[in-house]
XYZ file of N, CA and C in Angstrom:
318
model
N 40.362 23.403 -9.009
C 40.184 22.178 -9.692
C 40.911 22.235 -11.054
N 41.690 21.314 -11.339
C 42.582 21.295 -12.566
C 41.728 20.683 -13.770
N 42.344 20.953 -14.911
C 41.650 20.594 -16.128
C 41.717 19.032 -16.340
N 42.591 18.336 -15.621
C 42.570 16.847 -15.711
C 41.392 16.279 -15.175
N 40.788 16.880 -14.142
C 39.628 16.116 -13.481
C 38.342 16.635 -14.126
N 38.226 17.761 -14.846
C 37.061 18.323 -15.464
C 37.541 18.563 -16.923
N 36.990 17.760 -17.854
C 37.272 17.982 -19.288
C 36.075 18.131 -20.122
N 35.912 19.348 -20.654
C 34.816 19.642 -21.481
C 34.944 18.930 -22.909
N 33.836 18.299 -23.426
C 33.764 17.750 -24.744
C 32.563 18.299 -25.414
N 32.492 17.993 -26.659
C 31.308 18.542 -27.430
C 29.974 17.975 -26.928
N 30.001 16.759 -26.352
C 28.786 16.040 -25.821
C 28.560 16.315 -24.355
N 29.476 17.079 -23.573
C 29.324 17.125 -22.167
C 30.561 17.374 -21.496
N 30.668 16.878 -20.276
C 31.904 16.973 -19.473
C 32.372 15.562 -18.939
N 33.615 15.346 -19.063
C 34.179 14.105 -18.595
C 34.886 14.423 -17.269
N 34.338 13.717 -16.162
C 34.989 13.907 -14.845
C 35.834 12.803 -14.464
N 36.991 12.970 -13.864
C 37.721 11.894 -13.183
C 37.402 11.912 -11.741
N 36.944 10.680 -11.390
C 36.419 10.528 -9.987
C 37.131 9.335 -9.337
N 37.388 9.490 -8.044
C 37.918 8.375 -7.179
C 36.726 8.004 -6.310
N 36.262 6.835 -6.344
C 35.084 6.289 -5.631
C 35.560 5.528 -4.407
N 34.947 5.732 -3.316
C 35.057 4.955 -2.087
C 33.795 4.182 -1.821
N 33.653 2.983 -2.235
C 32.401 2.171 -2.018
C 32.288 1.723 -0.593
N 31.008 1.385 -0.005
C 30.881 0.862 1.189
C 30.853 1.809 2.267
N 30.705 3.132 1.956
C 30.796 4.223 2.868
C 29.439 4.235 3.717
N 29.518 5.028 4.807
C 28.204 5.196 5.603
C 27.074 5.810 4.809
N 27.449 6.855 4.039
C 26.473 7.523 3.143
C 27.120 8.005 1.845
N 26.295 8.199 0.847
C 26.870 8.686 -0.404
C 26.944 10.242 -0.365
N 28.196 10.679 -0.627
C 28.466 12.086 -0.566
C 29.722 12.469 -1.367
N 29.858 13.755 -1.773
C 30.947 14.335 -2.310
C 32.043 14.572 -1.137
N 33.229 14.182 -1.390
C 34.218 14.133 -0.225
C 35.417 14.958 -0.579
N 35.474 15.811 -1.500
C 36.583 16.720 -1.809
C 37.411 16.156 -2.904
N 38.664 16.162 -2.803
C 39.595 15.804 -3.805
C 40.487 14.596 -3.351
N 40.907 13.774 -4.326
C 41.866 12.720 -4.134
C 42.839 12.742 -5.251
N 43.969 13.476 -4.972
C 45.037 13.650 -5.981
C 44.440 14.505 -7.163
N 44.388 14.010 -8.326
C 43.808 14.791 -9.475
C 42.365 14.310 -9.861
N 41.684 13.818 -8.820
C 40.332 13.349 -9.091
C 39.322 13.867 -7.997
N 38.144 14.046 -8.269
C 37.109 14.310 -7.351
C 36.780 13.092 -6.495
N 36.564 13.121 -5.313
C 36.382 12.013 -4.434
C 34.933 11.896 -3.974
N 34.280 10.738 -4.332
C 32.854 10.546 -3.952
C 32.786 9.244 -3.111
N 32.214 9.319 -1.967
C 31.924 8.208 -1.145
C 30.536 7.643 -1.546
N 30.363 6.318 -1.709
C 29.077 5.787 -1.978
C 28.735 4.668 -0.925
N 27.539 4.651 -0.595
C 27.083 3.682 0.413
C 26.970 2.267 -0.149
N 26.755 2.188 -1.441
C 26.588 0.863 -2.113
C 27.915 0.070 -2.044
N 27.837 -1.282 -1.991
C 28.973 -2.115 -1.950
C 29.658 -2.169 -3.518
N 30.963 -2.500 -3.606
C 31.531 -2.618 -4.911
C 31.252 -3.962 -5.629
N 29.983 -4.451 -5.603
C 29.651 -5.766 -6.180
C 28.488 -5.543 -7.237
N 28.645 -6.247 -8.301
C 27.757 -6.321 -9.383
C 27.217 -4.933 -9.902
N 28.140 -3.959 -9.916
C 27.895 -2.639 -10.415
C 27.076 -1.774 -9.524
N 26.763 -2.219 -8.280
C 25.991 -1.393 -7.300
C 26.577 -0.042 -7.041
N 27.946 0.071 -6.844
C 28.577 1.245 -6.614
C 28.567 2.179 -7.779
N 28.726 1.705 -8.977
C 28.620 2.467 -10.219
C 27.283 3.115 -10.413
N 26.334 2.241 -10.081
C 24.921 2.688 -10.268
C 24.561 3.758 -9.197
N 25.052 3.575 -7.963
C 24.848 4.508 -6.960
C 25.519 5.911 -7.219
N 26.746 5.796 -7.832
C 27.553 6.997 -8.180
C 26.806 7.772 -9.353
N 26.210 7.057 -10.356
C 25.484 7.758 -11.468
C 24.221 8.356 -10.924
N 23.541 7.752 -9.957
C 22.285 8.340 -9.388
C 22.741 9.572 -8.567
N 23.721 9.525 -7.811
C 24.172 10.654 -7.076
C 24.533 11.776 -7.903
N 25.349 11.604 -9.015
C 25.805 12.705 -9.792
C 24.608 13.326 -10.533
N 23.701 12.470 -10.970
C 22.542 13.079 -11.631
C 21.765 13.886 -10.809
N 21.689 13.644 -9.469
C 20.909 14.518 -8.420
C 21.781 15.740 -8.198
N 22.966 15.588 -7.956
C 23.888 16.746 -7.731
C 23.805 17.796 -8.901
N 23.864 17.352 -10.193
C 23.926 18.211 -11.283
C 22.531 18.594 -11.866
N 21.469 17.921 -11.316
C 20.173 18.124 -11.750
C 19.791 17.775 -13.238
N 20.261 16.513 -13.538
C 20.111 15.992 -14.842
C 19.476 14.596 -14.765
N 18.887 14.101 -15.769
C 18.339 12.680 -15.705
C 19.605 11.773 -15.638
N 19.282 10.630 -14.932
C 20.352 9.648 -14.756
C 20.771 9.018 -16.068
N 19.913 9.065 -17.050
C 20.350 8.505 -18.414
C 21.501 9.373 -19.063
N 21.699 10.577 -18.490
C 22.726 11.437 -19.075
C 24.134 11.391 -18.280
N 24.206 10.364 -17.372
C 25.374 10.182 -16.667
C 25.897 8.671 -16.967
N 27.159 8.616 -17.476
C 27.627 7.296 -17.995
C 29.091 7.113 -17.494
N 29.426 5.954 -17.110
C 30.742 5.560 -16.854
C 31.470 5.207 -18.138
N 32.413 6.111 -18.486
C 33.107 5.898 -19.779
C 34.369 5.001 -19.578
N 34.987 4.968 -18.423
C 36.151 4.173 -18.066
C 36.199 3.878 -16.630
N 36.708 2.683 -16.315
C 36.915 2.412 -14.866
C 35.793 1.570 -14.212
N 34.970 0.844 -15.032
C 33.864 0.130 -14.446
C 34.231 -0.751 -13.281
N 35.366 -1.374 -13.163
C 35.750 -2.263 -12.217
C 36.794 -1.642 -11.255
N 37.016 -0.391 -11.404
C 38.055 0.410 -10.662
C 37.562 1.478 -9.784
N 38.244 1.902 -8.760
C 37.884 2.985 -7.979
C 38.005 4.310 -8.677
N 38.964 4.357 -9.620
C 39.147 5.532 -10.516
C 38.377 5.428 -11.718
N 37.449 6.411 -11.972
C 36.629 6.359 -13.137
C 36.582 7.678 -13.833
N 36.163 7.524 -15.120
C 35.868 8.725 -15.987
C 34.458 8.662 -16.280
N 33.658 9.708 -15.864
C 32.218 9.761 -15.926
C 31.856 10.950 -16.870
N 30.948 10.564 -17.821
C 30.496 11.572 -18.799
C 29.071 12.116 -18.203
N 29.043 13.446 -18.067
C 27.782 14.122 -17.729
C 27.359 14.858 -19.099
N 26.469 14.147 -19.794
C 26.021 14.587 -21.082
C 25.157 15.890 -20.927
N 25.594 16.883 -21.728
C 24.820 18.096 -21.815
C 25.146 19.102 -20.815
N 26.182 18.813 -20.009
C 26.641 19.695 -18.902
C 27.887 20.475 -19.315
N 28.053 21.706 -18.906
C 29.304 22.339 -19.233
C 30.331 22.319 -18.068
N 31.605 22.582 -18.407
C 32.559 22.589 -17.296
C 32.358 23.661 -16.341
N 31.842 24.796 -16.781
C 31.638 25.921 -15.856
C 30.430 25.517 -14.914
N 29.462 24.794 -15.332
C 28.447 24.322 -14.458
C 28.911 23.415 -13.422
N 29.878 22.491 -13.696
C 30.414 21.585 -12.896
C 31.240 22.361 -11.738
N 32.034 23.226 -12.260
C 32.850 24.051 -11.314
C 31.894 24.881 -10.299
N 30.842 25.423 -10.830
C 29.959 26.256 -10.033
C 29.280 25.287 -9.007
N 28.798 24.078 -9.398
C 28.146 23.188 -8.419
C 29.065 22.705 -7.314
N 30.276 22.366 -7.880
C 31.215 21.795 -6.875
C 31.601 22.848 -5.951
N 31.883 24.122 -6.391
C 32.250 25.250 -5.523
C 31.204 25.517 -4.509
N 29.958 25.416 -4.825
C 28.855 25.575 -3.789
C 28.917 24.559 -2.855
N 29.101 23.335 -3.209
C 29.129 22.206 -2.266
C 30.231 22.325 -1.279
N 31.415 22.779 -1.821
C 32.618 22.941 -0.929
C 32.426 24.015 0.144
N 31.693 25.112 -0.328
C 31.435 26.185 0.611
C 30.337 25.955 1.642
N 29.285 25.230 1.170
C 28.108 25.049 2.065
C 28.217 23.774 2.805
N 28.982 22.783 2.397
C 29.008 21.517 2.962
C 27.716 20.649 2.722
N 27.014 21.040 1.682
C 25.850 20.451 1.259
C 26.155 19.101 0.549
N 25.664 18.018 1.039
C 25.881 16.713 0.412
C 24.559 15.915 0.296
N 23.901 15.891 -0.953
C 22.705 15.009 -0.996
C 23.038 13.611 -0.937
N 22.097 12.869 -0.488
C 22.292 11.401 -0.428
C 22.195 10.914 0.912
């Protein structure tokens, strides 16, 4: 995973994510160019897909949903998401485990 998709900041980690709304289920789906790809079951209407993405990421990283925020890309498939209080190493560890086990909550 390159540094463009996972950026550490003083307040947490900024992730670059490509979202695929309207999927059969919400799950981590690997990489999409220089972004992490996440499929969400919610439709791309009235913020439903953004909300589903934040809930999913909170569950994946074991943090309260209030610590997950869309920083950029509210109306786009490409988003920058802040995980407050999370380190880049934690993100790499969790995503590495999911890639090897195929474990997808949601």
